[in-house]
Amino acid sequence: QVQLVESGGGLVQAGGSLRLSCAASGSIFSINTMRWYRQAPGKQRELVATITRGGSTVYADSVKGRFTISRDNAINTVYLQMNSLKPEDTAVYYCKLVVNWSDYWGQGTQVTVSS
């Protein structure tokens, strides 16, 4: 029984910032890779950022230099700091965590960037 709870989405003007959080709770023995995905209306879900247990990160080209993924292993939480937001960043953002060697998805949080 593992639950993921996302927070931090909202409406922001272009150029603004948001910070997303995804907290895992329940019977957790280990959390390995943490990822953020997003899905815009009418488009496929795409991988935005990845952070390994050791802290290595990988970003989609579209967000490099603007987004930062981080994690706090003490509280089983992954973050996505999003700066210099653009209207094309508008999407539902989902976290996906490998918890106890299984994949778990967050419920999604809406990010809307107005021009």
N, CA, C and O atoms as a DFTB+ gen file, in Angstrom:
460 C
 N C O
     1  1       0.832      -1.189       0.000
     2  2       0.000       0.000       0.000
     3  2       0.871       1.244       0.000
     4  3       1.394       1.682       1.025
     5  1       0.998       1.787      -1.196
     6  2       1.790       3.003      -1.388
     7  2       0.914       4.043      -2.049
     8  3       0.206       3.751      -3.014
     9  1       0.962       5.243      -1.534
    10  2       0.193       6.343      -2.115
    11  2       1.138       7.472      -2.490
    12  3       2.106       7.752      -1.782
    13  1       0.847       8.108      -3.603
    14  2       1.580       9.290      -4.033
    15  2       0.611      10.461      -4.062
    16  3      -0.496      10.348      -4.589
    17  1       1.028      11.571      -3.501
    18  2       0.192      12.766      -3.500
    19  2       0.985      13.917      -4.098
    20  3       2.050      14.288      -3.606
    21  1       0.440      14.468      -5.166
    22  2       1.067      15.596      -5.845
    23  2       0.448      16.904      -5.385
    24  3      -0.717      16.954      -4.990
    25  1       1.246      17.956      -5.442
    26  2       0.737      19.281      -5.140
    27  2       1.591      20.316      -5.847
    28  3       2.689      20.016      -6.318
    29  1       1.075      21.546      -5.918
    30  2       1.865      22.648      -6.423
    31  2       1.474      23.189      -7.781
    32  3       2.014      24.206      -8.216
    33  1       0.552      22.535      -8.459
    34  2       0.143      23.050      -9.751
    35  2      -0.688      24.314      -9.623
    36  3      -1.032      24.736      -8.519
    37  1      -1.005      24.913     -10.763
    38  2      -1.815      26.111     -10.744
    39  2      -1.715      26.893     -12.026
    40  3      -1.224      26.399     -13.041
    41  1      -2.188      28.126     -11.968
    42  2      -2.181      29.035     -13.101
    43  2      -1.104      30.080     -12.874
    44  3      -1.027      30.687     -11.806
    45  1      -0.274      30.283     -13.889
    46  2       0.818      31.247     -13.777
    47  2       1.000      31.930     -15.119
    48  3       0.707      31.354     -16.166
    49  1       1.482      33.154     -15.081
    50  2       1.762      33.866     -16.329
    51  2       3.086      33.393     -16.921
    52  3       3.958      32.904     -16.203
    53  1       3.225      33.541     -18.205
    54  2       4.470      33.192     -18.875
    55  2       5.631      33.928     -18.217
    56  3       5.536      35.110     -17.886
    57  1       6.731      33.196     -18.036
    58  2       7.884      33.751     -17.334
    59  2       7.885      33.487     -15.850
    60  3       8.888      33.724     -15.175
    61  1       6.781      33.002     -15.335
    62  2       6.668      32.741     -13.908
    63  2       7.230      31.389     -13.512
    64  3       7.810      30.671     -14.326
    65  1       7.045      31.060     -12.248
    66  2       7.601      29.829     -11.686
    67  2       6.561      29.084     -10.873
    68  3       5.641      29.679     -10.311
    69  1       6.722      27.781     -10.822
    70  2       5.937      26.910      -9.957
    71  2       6.838      25.810      -9.438
    72  3       7.834      25.451     -10.067
    73  1       6.476      25.283      -8.285
    74  2       7.205      24.148      -7.740
    75  2       6.221      23.022      -7.447
    76  3       5.305      23.180      -6.639
    77  1       6.415      21.900      -8.099
    78  2       5.579      20.726      -7.884
    79  2       6.237      19.806      -6.853
    80  3       7.461      19.705      -6.770
    81  1       5.389      19.148      -6.079
    82  2       5.867      18.166      -5.103
    83  2       5.108      16.865      -5.296
    84  3       3.953      16.862      -5.721
    85  1       5.762      15.773      -4.983
    86  2       5.133      14.448      -5.037
    87  2       5.658      13.671      -3.841
    88  3       6.837      13.323      -3.776
    89  1       4.770      13.406      -2.901
    90  2       5.169      12.736      -1.667
    91  2       4.615      11.319      -1.623
    92  3       3.431      11.094      -1.871
    93  1       5.474      10.382      -1.309
    94  2       5.073       8.983      -1.197
    95  2       4.884       8.614       0.266
    96  3       5.628       9.058       1.140
    97  1       3.875       7.796       0.509
    98  2       3.622       7.322       1.875
    99  2       3.139       5.886       1.824
   100  3       2.739       5.381       0.775
   101  1       3.183       5.239       2.980
   102  2       2.744       3.852       3.053
   103  2       3.897       2.934       3.432
   104  3       4.851       3.337       4.097
   105  1       3.779       1.699       2.992
   106  2       4.797       0.693       3.310
   107  2       5.949       0.802       2.313
   108  3       5.963       0.133       1.280
   109  1       6.895       1.643       2.639
   110  2       7.999       1.946       1.723
   111  2       9.296       1.366       2.269
   112  3       9.705       1.665       3.391
   113  1       9.933       0.531       1.457
   114  2      11.235      -0.021       1.807
   115  2      12.344       0.689       1.038
   116  3      13.429       0.928       1.569
   117  1      12.059       1.019      -0.207
   118  2      13.049       1.757      -0.983
   119  2      12.359       2.497      -2.111
   120  3      11.340       2.048      -2.637
   121  1      12.921       3.624      -2.471
   122  2      12.479       4.384      -3.631
   123  2      13.690       4.584      -4.516
   124  3      14.691       5.163      -4.094
   125  1      13.600       4.113      -5.721
   126  2      14.717       4.265      -6.644
   127  2      14.474       5.476      -7.541
   128  3      14.437       6.607      -7.056
   129  1      14.310       5.255      -8.821
   130  2      14.190       6.363      -9.761
   131  2      12.875       7.108      -9.564
   132  3      11.825       6.508      -9.338
   133  1      12.962       8.411      -9.655
   134  2      11.786       9.274      -9.598
   135  2      11.717      10.058     -10.905
   136  3      12.736      10.534     -11.407
   137  1      10.536      10.187     -11.441
   138  2      10.375      10.872     -12.727
   139  2       9.149      11.797     -12.701
   140  3       8.189      11.576     -11.963
   141  1       9.221      12.817     -13.519
   142  2       8.076      13.672     -13.800
   143  2       7.732      13.542     -15.281
   144  3       8.610      13.596     -16.142
   145  1       6.449      13.370     -15.561
   146  2       5.917      13.334     -16.909
   147  2       4.898      14.468     -17.032
   148  3       4.467      15.053     -16.038
   149  1       4.534      14.756     -18.255
   150  2       3.427      15.690     -18.492
   151  2       2.647      15.260     -19.711
   152  3       3.171      14.607     -20.613
   153  1       1.383      15.640     -19.719
   154  2       0.516      15.331     -20.842
   155  2      -0.349      16.540     -21.146
   156  3      -1.166      16.966     -20.330
   157  1      -0.150      17.080     -22.339
   158  2      -0.939      18.205     -22.802
   159  2      -2.165      17.665     -23.538
   160  3      -2.145      16.531     -24.016
   161  1      -3.225      18.459     -23.633
   162  2      -4.442      17.999     -24.318
   163  2      -4.144      17.544     -25.736
   164  3      -3.504      18.259     -26.506
   165  1      -4.610      16.356     -26.075
   166  2      -4.438      15.830     -27.415
   167  2      -3.051      15.308     -27.725
   168  3      -2.768      14.945     -28.866
   169  1      -2.184      15.266     -26.730
   170  2      -0.819      14.805     -26.959
   171  2      -0.499      13.611     -26.065
   172  3      -1.173      13.349     -25.070
   173  1       0.545      12.904     -26.454
   174  2       0.982      11.768     -25.653
   175  2       1.708      12.251     -24.397
   176  3       2.257      13.352     -24.354
   177  1       1.690      11.402     -23.393
   178  2       2.429      11.721     -22.178
   179  2       3.930      11.693     -22.494
   180  3       4.409      10.778     -23.165
   181  1       4.661      12.687     -22.012
   182  2       6.079      12.760     -22.287
   183  2       6.884      12.862     -20.992
   184  3       6.441      13.440     -19.999
   185  1       8.073      12.283     -21.043
   186  2       8.972      12.330     -19.899
   187  2       9.641      13.697     -19.835
   188  3      10.193      14.178     -20.824
   189  1       9.584      14.309     -18.668
   190  2      10.130      15.647     -18.486
   191  2      11.495      15.601     -17.791
   192  3      12.454      16.227     -18.243
   193  1      11.567      14.852     -16.692
   194  2      12.799      14.847     -15.906
   195  2      12.890      13.567     -15.093
   196  3      11.879      12.989     -14.694
   197  1      14.126      13.138     -14.857
   198  2      14.418      11.919     -14.101
   199  2      15.500      12.208     -13.084
   200  3      16.438      12.960     -13.350
   201  1      15.361      11.601     -11.911
   202  2      16.427      11.664     -10.909
   203  2      16.596      10.266     -10.319
   204  3      15.631       9.628      -9.897
   205  1      17.830       9.816     -10.300
   206  2      18.114       8.490      -9.757
   207  2      18.256       8.563      -8.236
   208  3      18.242       9.639      -7.638
   209  1      18.390       7.398      -7.644
   210  2      18.547       7.354      -6.196
   211  2      19.820       8.068      -5.763
   212  3      19.892       8.649      -4.681
   213  1      20.821       8.011      -6.635
   214  2      22.086       8.667      -6.330
   215  2      22.122      10.145      -6.652
   216  3      23.105      10.826      -6.363
   217  1      21.048      10.645      -7.252
   218  2      20.964      12.074      -7.519
   219  2      21.301      12.504      -8.947
   220  3      21.298      13.697      -9.251
   221  1      21.587      11.559      -9.807
   222  2      21.830      11.926     -11.205
   223  2      20.525      12.343     -11.862
   224  3      19.467      11.775     -11.591
   225  1      20.615      13.343     -12.729
   226  2      19.407      13.887     -13.355
   227  2      19.512      13.894     -14.870
   228  3      20.599      13.997     -15.438
   229  1      18.360      13.781     -15.506
   230  2      18.242      13.862     -16.964
   231  2      16.990      14.671     -17.265
   232  3      15.969      14.519     -16.596
   233  1      17.072      15.537     -18.281
   234  2      15.959      16.400     -18.627
   235  2      15.613      16.277     -20.112
   236  3      16.472      15.991     -20.946
   237  1      14.340      16.498     -20.415
   238  2      13.937      16.644     -21.806
   239  2      14.549      17.936     -22.336
   240  3      14.720      18.909     -21.601
   241  1      14.872      17.927     -23.619
   242  2      15.497      19.110     -24.223
   243  2      14.626      20.352     -24.055
   244  3      15.138      21.462     -23.909
   245  1      13.324      20.162     -24.075
   246  2      12.400      21.293     -24.027
   247  2      12.413      22.013     -22.673
   248  3      11.937      23.145     -22.580
   249  1      12.942      21.385     -21.635
   250  2      12.921      22.019     -20.314
   251  2      14.316      22.255     -19.746
   252  3      14.453      22.834     -18.668
   253  1      15.331      21.826     -20.441
   254  2      16.699      22.005     -19.933
   255  2      16.992      23.470     -19.655
   256  3      16.673      24.351     -20.454
   257  1      17.600      23.704     -18.516
   258  2      17.950      25.067     -18.142
   259  2      16.818      25.841     -17.490
   260  3      17.036      26.931     -16.961
   261  1      15.598      25.282     -17.523
   262  2      14.454      25.966     -16.913
   263  2      13.876      25.174     -15.741
   264  3      13.422      25.756     -14.756
   265  1      13.893      23.858     -15.850
   266  2      13.315      22.995     -14.803
   267  2      14.436      22.316     -14.027
   268  3      15.496      22.019     -14.578
   269  1      14.191      22.075     -12.744
   270  2      15.139      21.356     -11.906
   271  2      14.390      20.306     -11.085
   272  3      13.454      20.621     -10.350
   273  1      14.819      19.064     -11.226
   274  2      14.251      17.986     -10.422
   275  2      15.160      17.737      -9.227
   276  3      16.385      17.772      -9.349
   277  1      14.559      17.487      -8.083
   278  2      15.328      17.195      -6.872
   279  2      14.524      16.236      -6.006
   280  3      13.335      16.017      -6.238
   281  1      15.184      15.674      -5.014
   282  2      14.493      14.732      -4.141
   283  2      14.988      14.871      -2.709
   284  3      16.131      15.251      -2.454
   285  1      14.103      14.555      -1.800
   286  2      14.446      14.514      -0.383
   287  2      14.130      13.100       0.087
   288  3      12.975      12.767       0.355
   289  1      15.150      12.287       0.184
   290  2      14.943      10.884       0.529
   291  2      14.422      10.708       1.961
   292  3      13.780       9.705       2.272
   293  1      14.697      11.668       2.814
   294  2      14.253      11.551       4.209
   295  2      12.738      11.604       4.336
   296  3      12.165      11.038       5.267
   297  1      12.095      12.287       3.395
   298  2      10.636      12.409       3.446
   299  2       9.968      11.847       2.194
   300  3       8.800      12.124       1.923
   301  1      10.731      11.048       1.430
   302  2      10.159      10.339       0.276
   303  2       9.432      11.273      -0.685
   304  3       8.307      11.004      -1.106
   305  1      10.090      12.364      -1.017
   306  2       9.450      13.387      -1.841
   307  2      10.351      13.785      -3.004
   308  3      11.569      13.893      -2.865
   309  1       9.726      13.995      -4.139
   310  2      10.419      14.513      -5.313
   311  2       9.792      15.846      -5.687
   312  3       8.586      16.045      -5.540
   313  1      10.620      16.745      -6.165
   314  2      10.181      18.092      -6.528
   315  2      10.501      18.371      -7.996
   316  3      11.394      17.763      -8.585
   317  1       9.755      19.298      -8.557
   318  2      10.070      19.828      -9.875
   319  2       9.926      21.343      -9.799
   320  3       8.819      21.879      -9.748
   321  1      11.068      22.016      -9.792
   322  2      11.074      23.476      -9.815
   323  2      11.022      23.911     -11.272
   324  3      11.890      23.549     -12.066
   325  1      10.009      24.685     -11.617
   326  2       9.802      25.099     -12.993
   327  2       9.904      26.614     -13.071
   328  3       9.079      27.332     -12.505
   329  1      10.912      27.089     -13.768
   330  2      11.131      28.523     -13.952
   331  2      10.949      28.898     -15.413
   332  3      10.922      28.037     -16.291
   333  1      10.827      30.181     -15.656
   334  2      10.685      30.699     -17.022
   335  2       9.629      29.916     -17.793
   336  3       9.857      29.492     -18.926
   337  1       8.494      29.735     -17.175
   338  2       7.441      28.922     -17.775
   339  2       6.912      29.540     -19.055
   340  3       6.830      30.760     -19.195
   341  1       6.556      28.664     -19.989
   342  2       6.037      29.064     -21.286
   343  2       4.631      28.497     -21.459
   344  3       4.285      27.513     -20.806
   345  1       3.815      29.096     -22.323
   346  2       2.477      28.536     -22.563
   347  2       2.528      27.069     -23.000
   348  3       1.623      26.298     -22.680
   349  1       3.561      26.686     -23.717
   350  2       3.671      25.290     -24.174
   351  2       4.000      24.314     -23.040
   352  3       4.012      23.102     -23.251
   353  1       4.264      24.835     -21.848
   354  2       4.449      23.959     -20.683
   355  2       3.107      23.565     -20.058
   356  3       3.067      22.749     -19.137
   357  1       2.032      24.133     -20.549
   358  2       0.699      23.809     -20.021
   359  2       0.396      22.328     -20.229
   360  3       0.458      21.820     -21.348
   361  1       0.071      21.652     -19.143
   362  2      -0.184      20.215     -19.188
   363  2      -0.577      19.739     -17.795
   364  3      -0.488      20.475     -16.812
   365  1      -1.008      18.500     -17.744
   366  2      -1.136      17.818     -16.451
   367  2       0.198      17.130     -16.184
   368  3       0.706      16.387     -17.023
   369  1       0.749      17.386     -15.019
   370  2       2.048      16.834     -14.651
   371  2       1.849      15.664     -13.682
   372  3       1.091      15.749     -12.716
   373  1       2.551      14.582     -13.976
   374  2       2.457      13.365     -13.180
   375  2       3.842      12.961     -12.674
   376  3       4.828      13.055     -13.405
   377  1       3.907      12.516     -11.433
   378  2       5.134      11.909     -10.963
   379  2       5.005      10.391     -11.080
   380  3       3.912       9.835     -10.969
   381  1       6.114       9.754     -11.301
   382  2       6.171       8.300     -11.302
   383  2       7.391       7.871     -10.507
   384  3       8.519       8.266     -10.804
   385  1       7.146       7.062      -9.500
   386  2       8.213       6.618      -8.620
   387  2       8.334       5.105      -8.658
   388  3       7.332       4.394      -8.738
   389  1       9.544       4.627      -8.601
   390  2       9.782       3.201      -8.441
   391  2       9.918       2.942      -6.948
   392  3      10.957       3.207      -6.343
   393  1       8.845       2.417      -6.370
   394  2       8.790       2.179      -4.933
   395  2       8.731       0.677      -4.700
   396  3       7.869      -0.014      -5.243
   397  1       9.637       0.190      -3.904
   398  2       9.677      -1.253      -3.619
   399  2       9.695      -2.061      -4.917
   400  3       9.065      -3.113      -5.022
   401  1      10.432      -1.541      -5.901
   402  2      10.666      -2.183      -7.202
   403  2       9.418      -2.263      -8.083
   404  3       9.374      -3.033      -9.042
   405  1       8.395      -1.450      -7.743
   406  2       7.201      -1.344      -8.576
   407  2       6.953       0.116      -8.930
   408  3       7.369       1.021      -8.206
   409  1       6.266       0.335     -10.059
   410  2       5.973       1.694     -10.507
   411  2       4.670       2.195      -9.882
   412  3       3.671       1.477      -9.825
   413  1       4.707       3.433      -9.418
   414  2       3.513       4.091      -8.900
   415  2       3.407       5.475      -9.529
   416  3       4.404       6.172      -9.716
   417  1       2.173       5.854      -9.848
   418  2       1.905       7.154     -10.462
   419  2       1.156       8.047      -9.483
   420  3       0.321       7.591      -8.701
   421  1       1.484       9.342      -9.553
   422  2       0.691      10.315      -8.848
   423  2      -0.612      10.574      -9.580
   424  3      -0.824      10.088     -10.691
   425  1      -1.493      11.355      -8.934
   426  2      -2.821      11.588      -9.498
   427  2      -2.822      12.660     -10.572
   428  3      -3.809      12.825     -11.290
   429  1      -1.726      13.385     -10.685
   430  2      -1.636      14.446     -11.674
   431  2      -2.005      15.795     -11.089
   432  3      -2.890      15.899     -10.239
   433  1      -1.320      16.820     -11.551
   434  2      -1.622      18.190     -11.131
   435  2      -1.560      19.096     -12.351
   436  3      -0.626      19.019     -13.149
   437  1      -2.556      19.948     -12.487
   438  2      -2.669      20.803     -13.676
   439  2      -1.749      22.010     -13.553
   440  3      -1.739      22.701     -12.534
   441  1      -0.989      22.248     -14.593
   442  2      -0.182      23.465     -14.721
   443  2      -0.668      24.196     -15.958
   444  3      -0.680      23.638     -17.055
   445  1      -1.065      25.438     -15.780
   446  2      -1.539      26.259     -16.881
   447  2      -0.723      27.538     -16.929
   448  3      -0.641      28.278     -15.949
   449  1      -0.119      27.788     -18.089
   450  2       0.709      28.975     -18.268
   451  2       0.023      29.880     -19.280
   452  3      -0.177      29.498     -20.433
   453  1      -0.329      31.062     -18.847
   454  2      -1.014      32.006     -19.736
   455  2       0.001      32.921     -20.406
   456  3       1.046      33.245     -19.843
   457  1      -0.335      33.322     -21.612
   458  2       0.582      34.187     -22.379
   459  2       0.301      35.649     -22.105
   460  3       0.969      36.521     -22.659
